[in-house]
CSV table of C-alpha atoms in Angstrom, one decimal:
chain,number,residue,atom,x,y,z
Z,241,MET,CA,111.5,100.4,103.1
Z,242,HIS,CA,107.9,99.3,103.6
Z,243,CYS,CA,105.2,102.1,103.7
Z,244,TRP,CA,101.8,101.0,105.0
Z,245,ARG,CA,98.7,103.1,104.9
Z,246,GLY,CA,96.6,101.6,107.6
Z,247,LEU,CA,96.7,98.6,110.0
Z,248,GLU,CA,95.3,96.3,107.3
Z,249,ASP,CA,98.4,96.8,105.1
Z,250,ILE,CA,100.7,95.2,107.7
Z,251,PRO,CA,101.6,91.8,106.4
Z,252,GLU,CA,100.3,88.7,108.1
Z,253,GLY,CA,103.0,87.1,110.2
Z,254,TRP,CA,104.8,90.4,110.9
Z,255,GLY,CA,107.1,89.6,113.8
Z,256,ARG,CA,108.4,91.6,116.7
Z,257,SER,CA,109.6,95.2,116.1
Z,258,VAL,CA,110.9,98.3,117.6
Z,259,VAL,CA,108.4,101.1,117.3
Z,260,THR,CA,108.3,104.8,117.7
Z,261,ILE,CA,105.1,106.9,117.3
Z,262,GLY,CA,104.5,110.6,116.5
Z,263,SER,CA,103.6,113.1,113.8
Z,264,TYR,CA,107.3,113.7,113.1
Z,265,ASP,CA,106.5,116.6,110.8
Z,266,GLY,CA,109.7,117.8,109.3
Z,267,VAL,CA,111.8,114.9,110.7
Z,268,HIS,CA,113.9,117.6,112.4
Z,269,ARG,CA,117.1,117.0,114.4
Z,270,GLY,CA,115.1,116.2,117.6
Z,271,HIS,CA,113.0,113.7,115.7
Z,272,GLN,CA,116.2,112.2,114.2
Z,273,LEU,CA,117.5,111.4,117.7
Z,274,ILE,CA,114.4,109.3,118.6
Z,275,ILE,CA,114.1,107.7,115.2
Z,276,GLY,CA,117.9,107.0,115.1
Z,277,ARG,CA,117.7,105.4,118.5
Z,278,ALA,CA,114.8,103.2,117.4
Z,279,VAL,CA,116.9,102.1,114.3
Z,280,GLU,CA,119.9,101.4,116.5
Z,281,ARG,CA,118.0,99.4,119.1
Z,282,ALA,CA,116.2,97.4,116.4
Z,283,ARG,CA,119.5,96.4,114.9
Z,284,GLU,CA,120.8,95.4,118.3
Z,285,LEU,CA,117.7,93.2,118.9
Z,286,GLY,CA,117.7,91.8,115.3
Z,287,VAL,CA,114.2,93.0,114.5
Z,288,PRO,CA,112.7,95.7,112.1
Z,289,SER,CA,112.2,99.3,113.1
Z,290,VAL,CA,108.8,100.9,112.5
Z,291,VAL,CA,107.7,104.6,112.6
Z,292,VAL,CA,104.0,105.1,113.2
Z,293,THR,CA,102.5,108.5,112.1
Z,294,PHE,CA,99.1,109.9,111.2
Z,295,ASP,CA,97.2,111.4,108.3
Z,296,PRO,CA,95.7,113.9,108.6
Z,297,HIS,CA,97.3,115.7,111.5
Z,298,PRO,CA,95.3,114.7,114.6
Z,299,SER,CA,94.5,118.4,115.4
Z,300,GLU,CA,92.4,118.6,112.2
Z,301,VAL,CA,90.1,115.8,113.4
Z,302,VAL,CA,90.0,116.8,117.1
Z,303,ARG,CA,89.7,120.6,116.4
Z,304,PRO,CA,88.6,121.0,112.7
Z,305,GLY,CA,90.2,124.0,111.0
Z,306,THR,CA,93.4,123.9,113.2
Z,307,HIS,CA,95.6,121.8,110.8
Z,308,PRO,CA,99.1,123.3,111.2
Z,309,PRO,CA,101.2,124.2,108.2
Z,310,LEU,CA,103.2,121.1,107.3
Z,311,LEU,CA,106.9,121.1,107.0
Z,312,ALA,CA,107.0,117.9,104.9
Z,313,PRO,CA,104.3,115.8,103.2
Z,314,HIS,CA,104.2,112.1,104.1
Z,315,GLN,CA,106.1,110.9,101.1
Z,316,ARG,CA,109.0,113.3,102.0
Z,317,ARG,CA,108.9,112.2,105.6
Z,318,ALA,CA,109.1,108.6,104.5
Z,319,GLU,CA,112.1,109.4,102.3
Z,320,LEU,CA,113.9,111.1,105.2
Z,321,MET,CA,113.1,108.2,107.5
Z,322,ALA,CA,114.4,105.7,105.0
Z,323,GLY,CA,117.6,107.7,105.0
Z,324,LEU,CA,117.8,107.2,108.7
Z,325,GLY,CA,117.6,103.4,108.2
Z,326,VAL,CA,113.9,102.9,109.2
Z,327,ASP,CA,112.5,99.5,107.9
Z,328,ALA,CA,108.8,100.5,107.8
Z,329,VAL,CA,106.5,103.5,108.1
Z,330,LEU,CA,102.9,103.0,109.1
Z,331,ILE,CA,100.7,106.0,108.2
Z,332,LEU,CA,97.5,105.6,110.3
Z,333,PRO,CA,94.3,107.3,108.9
Z,334,PHE,CA,93.4,109.6,111.8
Z,335,THR,CA,89.6,109.5,111.8
Z,336,ALA,CA,87.0,110.6,114.4
Z,337,GLU,CA,86.5,106.9,115.3
Z,338,PHE,CA,90.2,106.4,115.7
Z,339,SER,CA,90.5,109.4,118.0
Z,340,GLN,CA,88.1,107.7,120.4
Z,341,LEU,CA,90.4,104.8,121.1
Z,342,SER,CA,91.4,104.8,124.8
Z,343,PRO,CA,95.2,104.7,125.5
Z,344,ALA,CA,94.9,101.0,126.5
Z,345,ASP,CA,93.0,100.1,123.3
Z,346,PHE,CA,95.5,102.0,121.2
Z,347,ILE,CA,98.3,99.9,122.7
Z,348,VAL,CA,96.5,96.7,122.1
Z,349,LYS,CA,95.2,97.4,118.6
Z,350,VAL,CA,98.4,99.0,117.2
Z,351,LEU,CA,101.4,98.1,119.2
Z,352,VAL,CA,100.5,94.6,120.4
Z,353,ASP,CA,98.1,93.0,117.9
Z,354,LYS,CA,99.6,94.4,114.7
Z,355,LEU,CA,103.2,95.5,115.2
Z,356,HIS,CA,104.1,93.0,118.0
Z,357,ALA,CA,106.2,95.7,119.7
Z,358,LYS,CA,109.3,94.4,121.5
Z,359,LEU,CA,110.4,97.9,122.4
Z,360,VAL,CA,108.8,101.4,122.1
Z,361,ILE,CA,111.0,104.5,121.8
Z,362,GLU,CA,109.4,107.9,122.6
Z,363,GLY,CA,110.1,111.4,123.7
Z,364,PRO,CA,109.2,112.6,127.2
Z,365,ASN,CA,106.1,114.5,126.2
Z,366,PHE,CA,104.5,111.7,124.0
Z,367,ARG,CA,100.7,111.6,124.4
Z,368,PHE,CA,98.3,109.2,122.8
Z,369,GLY,CA,94.7,107.8,122.9
Z,370,HIS,CA,91.4,109.6,123.4
Z,371,ARG,CA,91.9,113.2,124.7
Z,372,ALA,CA,95.7,112.5,124.7
Z,373,ALA,CA,95.2,110.8,128.0
Z,374,GLY,CA,98.0,108.3,127.5
Z,375,ASN,CA,101.7,109.2,128.3
Z,376,VAL,CA,105.0,107.5,128.6
Z,377,THR,CA,104.3,106.5,132.2
Z,378,PHE,CA,101.1,104.7,131.2
Z,379,LEU,CA,102.9,103.1,128.2
Z,380,ALA,CA,105.6,101.7,130.5
Z,381,GLU,CA,103.1,100.5,133.0
Z,382,LEU,CA,101.4,98.2,130.5
Z,383,GLY,CA,104.8,97.0,129.1
Z,384,PRO,CA,105.1,93.9,131.4
Z,385,THR,CA,101.5,92.9,130.6
Z,386,TYR,CA,102.1,92.9,126.8
Z,387,ASP,CA,105.8,92.0,126.8
Z,388,TYR,CA,107.3,95.2,125.5
Z,389,GLY,CA,109.9,97.6,126.9
Z,390,VAL,CA,109.9,101.4,126.8
Z,391,GLU,CA,112.8,103.8,126.4
Z,392,VAL,CA,112.3,107.6,126.7
Z,393,ILE,CA,114.8,109.7,124.7
Z,394,ASP,CA,115.2,113.5,125.3
Z,395,LEU,CA,114.6,114.9,121.8
Z,396,TYR,CA,115.3,118.5,122.8
Z,397,VAL,CA,118.2,120.0,121.0
Z,398,SER,CA,118.9,123.7,121.0
Z,399,GLY,CA,121.1,126.1,119.1
Z,400,ASP,CA,121.0,129.7,117.8
Z,401,ALA,CA,117.6,129.2,116.0
Z,402,GLY,CA,114.7,130.9,117.8
Z,403,GLY,CA,117.0,132.6,120.3
Z,404,GLY,CA,118.0,129.3,121.8
Z,405,GLU,CA,114.5,127.7,122.2
Z,406,PRO,CA,114.5,123.9,122.1
Z,407,PHE,CA,114.1,122.6,118.6
Z,408,SER,CA,110.5,121.6,117.7
Z,409,SER,CA,108.2,121.5,114.7
Z,410,THR,CA,106.2,124.4,116.2
Z,411,LEU,CA,109.4,126.6,116.4
Z,412,THR,CA,110.3,125.6,112.8
Z,413,ARG,CA,106.9,126.6,111.5
Z,414,ARG,CA,107.2,129.9,113.2
Z,415,LEU,CA,110.7,130.6,111.7
Z,416,VAL,CA,109.5,129.6,108.2
Z,417,ALA,CA,106.5,131.9,108.6
Z,418,GLU,CA,108.8,134.7,109.6
Z,419,GLY,CA,111.1,134.1,106.6
Z,420,ASP,CA,114.0,132.9,108.8
Z,421,VAL,CA,114.8,129.9,106.6
Z,422,GLY,CA,118.3,129.8,107.9
Z,423,GLY,CA,117.0,129.2,111.4
Z,424,ALA,CA,114.6,126.6,110.1
Z,425,ALA,CA,117.5,124.8,108.3
Z,426,GLU,CA,119.4,124.7,111.6
Z,427,ILE,CA,116.5,122.8,113.3
Z,428,LEU,CA,115.8,120.6,110.3
Z,429,GLY,CA,119.4,119.8,109.5
Z,430,ARG,CA,118.7,120.8,105.9
Z,431,PRO,CA,117.0,123.6,104.0
Z,432,HIS,CA,113.2,123.8,104.3
Z,433,ARG,CA,111.5,122.3,101.2
Z,434,VAL,CA,108.2,123.1,99.5
Z,435,GLU,CA,106.8,120.7,96.8
Z,436,GLY,CA,104.2,120.9,94.2
Z,437,VAL,CA,103.3,120.8,90.5
Z,438,VAL,CA,104.5,123.5,88.0
Z,439,VAL,CA,101.4,125.3,86.6
Z,440,ARG,CA,101.0,128.1,84.1
Z,441,GLY,CA,101.0,131.6,85.6
Z,442,ALA,CA,100.9,135.0,84.0
Z,443,GLN,CA,104.3,134.3,82.4
Z,444,ARG,CA,105.5,137.8,83.2
Z,445,GLY,CA,108.9,136.3,84.3
Z,446,ARG,CA,109.4,134.9,80.8
Z,447,GLU,CA,108.5,138.3,79.3
Z,448,LEU,CA,111.0,140.0,81.6
Z,449,GLY,CA,113.8,137.5,80.8
Z,450,PHE,CA,113.6,135.6,84.1
Z,451,PRO,CA,111.2,132.6,83.4
Z,452,THR,CA,110.0,131.1,86.6
Z,453,ALA,CA,108.5,127.8,87.6
Z,454,ASN,CA,105.1,128.6,89.2
Z,455,VAL,CA,104.7,125.9,91.9
Z,456,GLU,CA,101.2,124.9,93.0
Z,457,THR,CA,102.0,123.8,96.5
Z,458,LEU,CA,100.4,120.9,98.4
Z,459,PRO,CA,97.6,121.7,100.8
Z,460,HIS,CA,98.7,122.9,104.3
Z,461,THR,CA,102.3,123.5,103.1
Z,462,ALA,CA,104.4,125.7,105.4
Z,463,ILE,CA,105.4,128.5,103.0
Z,464,PRO,CA,108.0,131.1,104.0
Z,465,ALA,CA,107.1,134.8,104.4
Z,466,ASP,CA,106.8,137.0,101.3
Z,467,GLY,CA,110.2,137.8,99.9
Z,468,VAL,CA,113.1,136.7,97.7
Z,469,TYR,CA,115.2,133.7,98.7
Z,470,ALA,CA,118.2,131.8,97.4
Z,471,GLY,CA,117.9,128.0,97.1
Z,472,TRP,CA,117.4,125.2,94.7
Z,473,LEU,CA,114.8,124.0,92.3
Z,474,THR,CA,114.9,120.2,92.1
Z,475,VAL,CA,113.4,118.4,89.1
Z,476,ASN,CA,113.7,114.7,88.5
Z,477,GLY,CA,116.5,114.5,91.0
Z,478,GLU,CA,118.5,117.4,89.6
Z,479,ALA,CA,119.0,120.3,92.0
Z,480,MET,CA,119.5,123.6,90.1
Z,481,PRO,CA,120.5,126.9,91.8
Z,482,ALA,CA,117.5,129.2,92.0
Z,483,ALA,CA,116.3,132.6,93.0
Z,484,ILE,CA,112.9,132.1,94.6
Z,485,SER,CA,110.0,134.6,94.9
Z,486,VAL,CA,107.2,134.2,97.4
Z,487,GLY,CA,104.3,136.6,97.5
Z,488,THR,CA,101.4,138.2,95.6
Z,489,ASN,CA,103.5,139.9,92.9
Z,490,PRO,CA,102.7,143.5,94.1
Z,491,GLN,CA,104.4,145.0,91.0
Z,492,PHE,CA,101.4,143.8,89.0
Z,493,ASP,CA,98.8,144.2,91.8
Z,494,GLY,CA,98.5,140.5,92.3
Z,495,THR,CA,96.3,139.0,95.0
Z,496,GLU,CA,97.2,135.3,95.0
Z,497,ARG,CA,100.3,134.2,96.9
Z,498,THR,CA,102.6,132.1,94.8
Z,499,VAL,CA,105.9,130.4,95.0
Z,500,GLU,CA,108.0,130.9,91.9
Z,501,ALA,CA,111.6,129.7,91.2
Z,502,TYR,CA,114.0,130.9,88.6
Z,503,ALA,CA,116.6,128.3,87.7
Z,504,ILE,CA,119.7,130.4,87.4
Z,505,ASP,CA,121.5,130.2,84.0
Z,506,ARG,CA,119.2,127.5,82.7
Z,507,VAL,CA,117.6,128.0,79.3
Z,508,GLY,CA,114.7,126.3,77.6
Z,509,LEU,CA,113.4,124.4,80.6
Z,510,ASP,CA,109.8,123.0,80.1
Z,511,LEU,CA,108.6,122.1,83.5
Z,512,TYR,CA,104.8,122.4,83.2
Z,513,GLY,CA,103.0,119.5,84.8
Z,514,LEU,CA,106.1,118.2,86.6
Z,515,HIS,CA,106.3,117.7,90.3
Z,516,VAL,CA,109.2,119.8,91.7
Z,517,ALA,CA,110.8,120.6,95.0
Z,518,VAL,CA,112.0,124.1,96.1
Z,519,ASP,CA,114.6,124.3,98.9
Z,520,PHE,CA,115.0,127.6,100.7
Z,521,LEU,CA,118.6,128.3,101.7
Z,522,ALA,CA,118.7,131.9,102.6
Z,523,TYR,CA,116.6,135.1,102.8
Z,524,VAL,CA,117.7,137.7,100.2
Z,525,ARG,CA,115.2,140.6,100.6
Z,526,GLY,CA,111.5,141.5,101.3
Z,527,MET,CA,108.8,141.8,98.7
Z,528,LEU,CA,108.7,145.3,97.2
Z,529,LYS,CA,106.8,147.3,94.6
Z,530,PHE,CA,109.2,149.3,92.4
Z,531,GLU,CA,108.7,152.7,90.7
Z,532,SER,CA,109.1,151.2,87.2
Z,533,ILE,CA,109.7,147.9,85.4
Z,534,ASP,CA,113.3,149.0,84.7
Z,535,ASP,CA,113.8,149.3,88.5
Z,536,LEU,CA,112.3,145.8,88.9
Z,537,LEU,CA,114.6,144.4,86.4
Z,538,VAL,CA,117.6,145.9,88.1
Z,539,ALA,CA,116.5,144.4,91.4
Z,540,MET,CA,115.8,141.0,89.8
Z,541,ALA,CA,119.3,140.9,88.3
Z,542,ALA,CA,120.7,141.8,91.8
Z,543,ASP,CA,118.6,139.0,93.4
Z,544,VAL,CA,120.0,136.5,91.0
Z,545,LYS,CA,123.6,137.6,91.6
Z,546,ARG,CA,123.1,137.5,95.4
Z,547,SER,CA,121.4,134.2,95.3
Z,548,SER,CA,124.2,132.7,93.2
Z,549,GLU,CA,126.8,134.0,95.7
Z,550,LEU,CA,124.9,132.6,98.7
Z,551,ILE,CA,124.5,129.2,97.0
Z,552,ALA,CA,128.1,129.0,95.9
Z,553,ALA,CA,129.3,129.9,99.4
Z,554,TYR,CA,127.1,127.2,100.9
Z,555,GLU,CA,128.2,124.6,98.5
Z,556,ARG,CA,131.9,125.4,99.1
Z,557,ASP,CA,131.3,124.9,102.9
């Protein structure tokens, strides 16, 4: 799959394509409907499929300081899109200058001049251009002028998550923030993932017999509520069952929120400096401060046992 960072990366002579545009944070099940349809139509038409997305999130440029927590970094989104069969991802740098493009100029500069769109696939609420003035109606109105078609796909799926609300990135972020990683997984179609580099912490887990990977997460990462979770720690493609702690470590009067993963029954791991992924399968308990270290150790052993049970049950299903 091609991954372009900016219009200048698109090869000269790039032919017609089927395009879909959006932030697509998380590539959740609603997004998958739109992207999957773009891939399907591209194959029918014999042209490549292209997903156009933005970095940073447009809100950070339009309203500085409002960058939402991210469900997936761009590299992860690209991996997920590649798994859906996408041929190319175009990550457009969203600058103040770019935000000033009128909807018509956006269509010409991106869809027509560079991607030579034959068909554009979008959800019903797609907005684009300066002050988000463009919508799917305007996009379709200019189609005959520039020789592209438009299909509007209903991306709204619903289920038990969020009490039956339509699936969205906003709902997913809320559920993650509340610690409802099971609900988030229903929307995403997979467990919520946090990525980062393993750094040295206070090493108390090692002293207590539960050595953890202290993950320095990427900026703007959507991190679950404080608590203990069952999930996986993935290193170099190997997913290891893990008990995961999120919080400030109140037992030792910590102040900095951390994500720490204990790889269950793995001995002698040296992960410092490695990029890892932590997948959150299920909530185990809230973050507590215990009366003694002995009480903490009992709780940690119970957390590991419960995490193992939840992971085993999931893998059996």
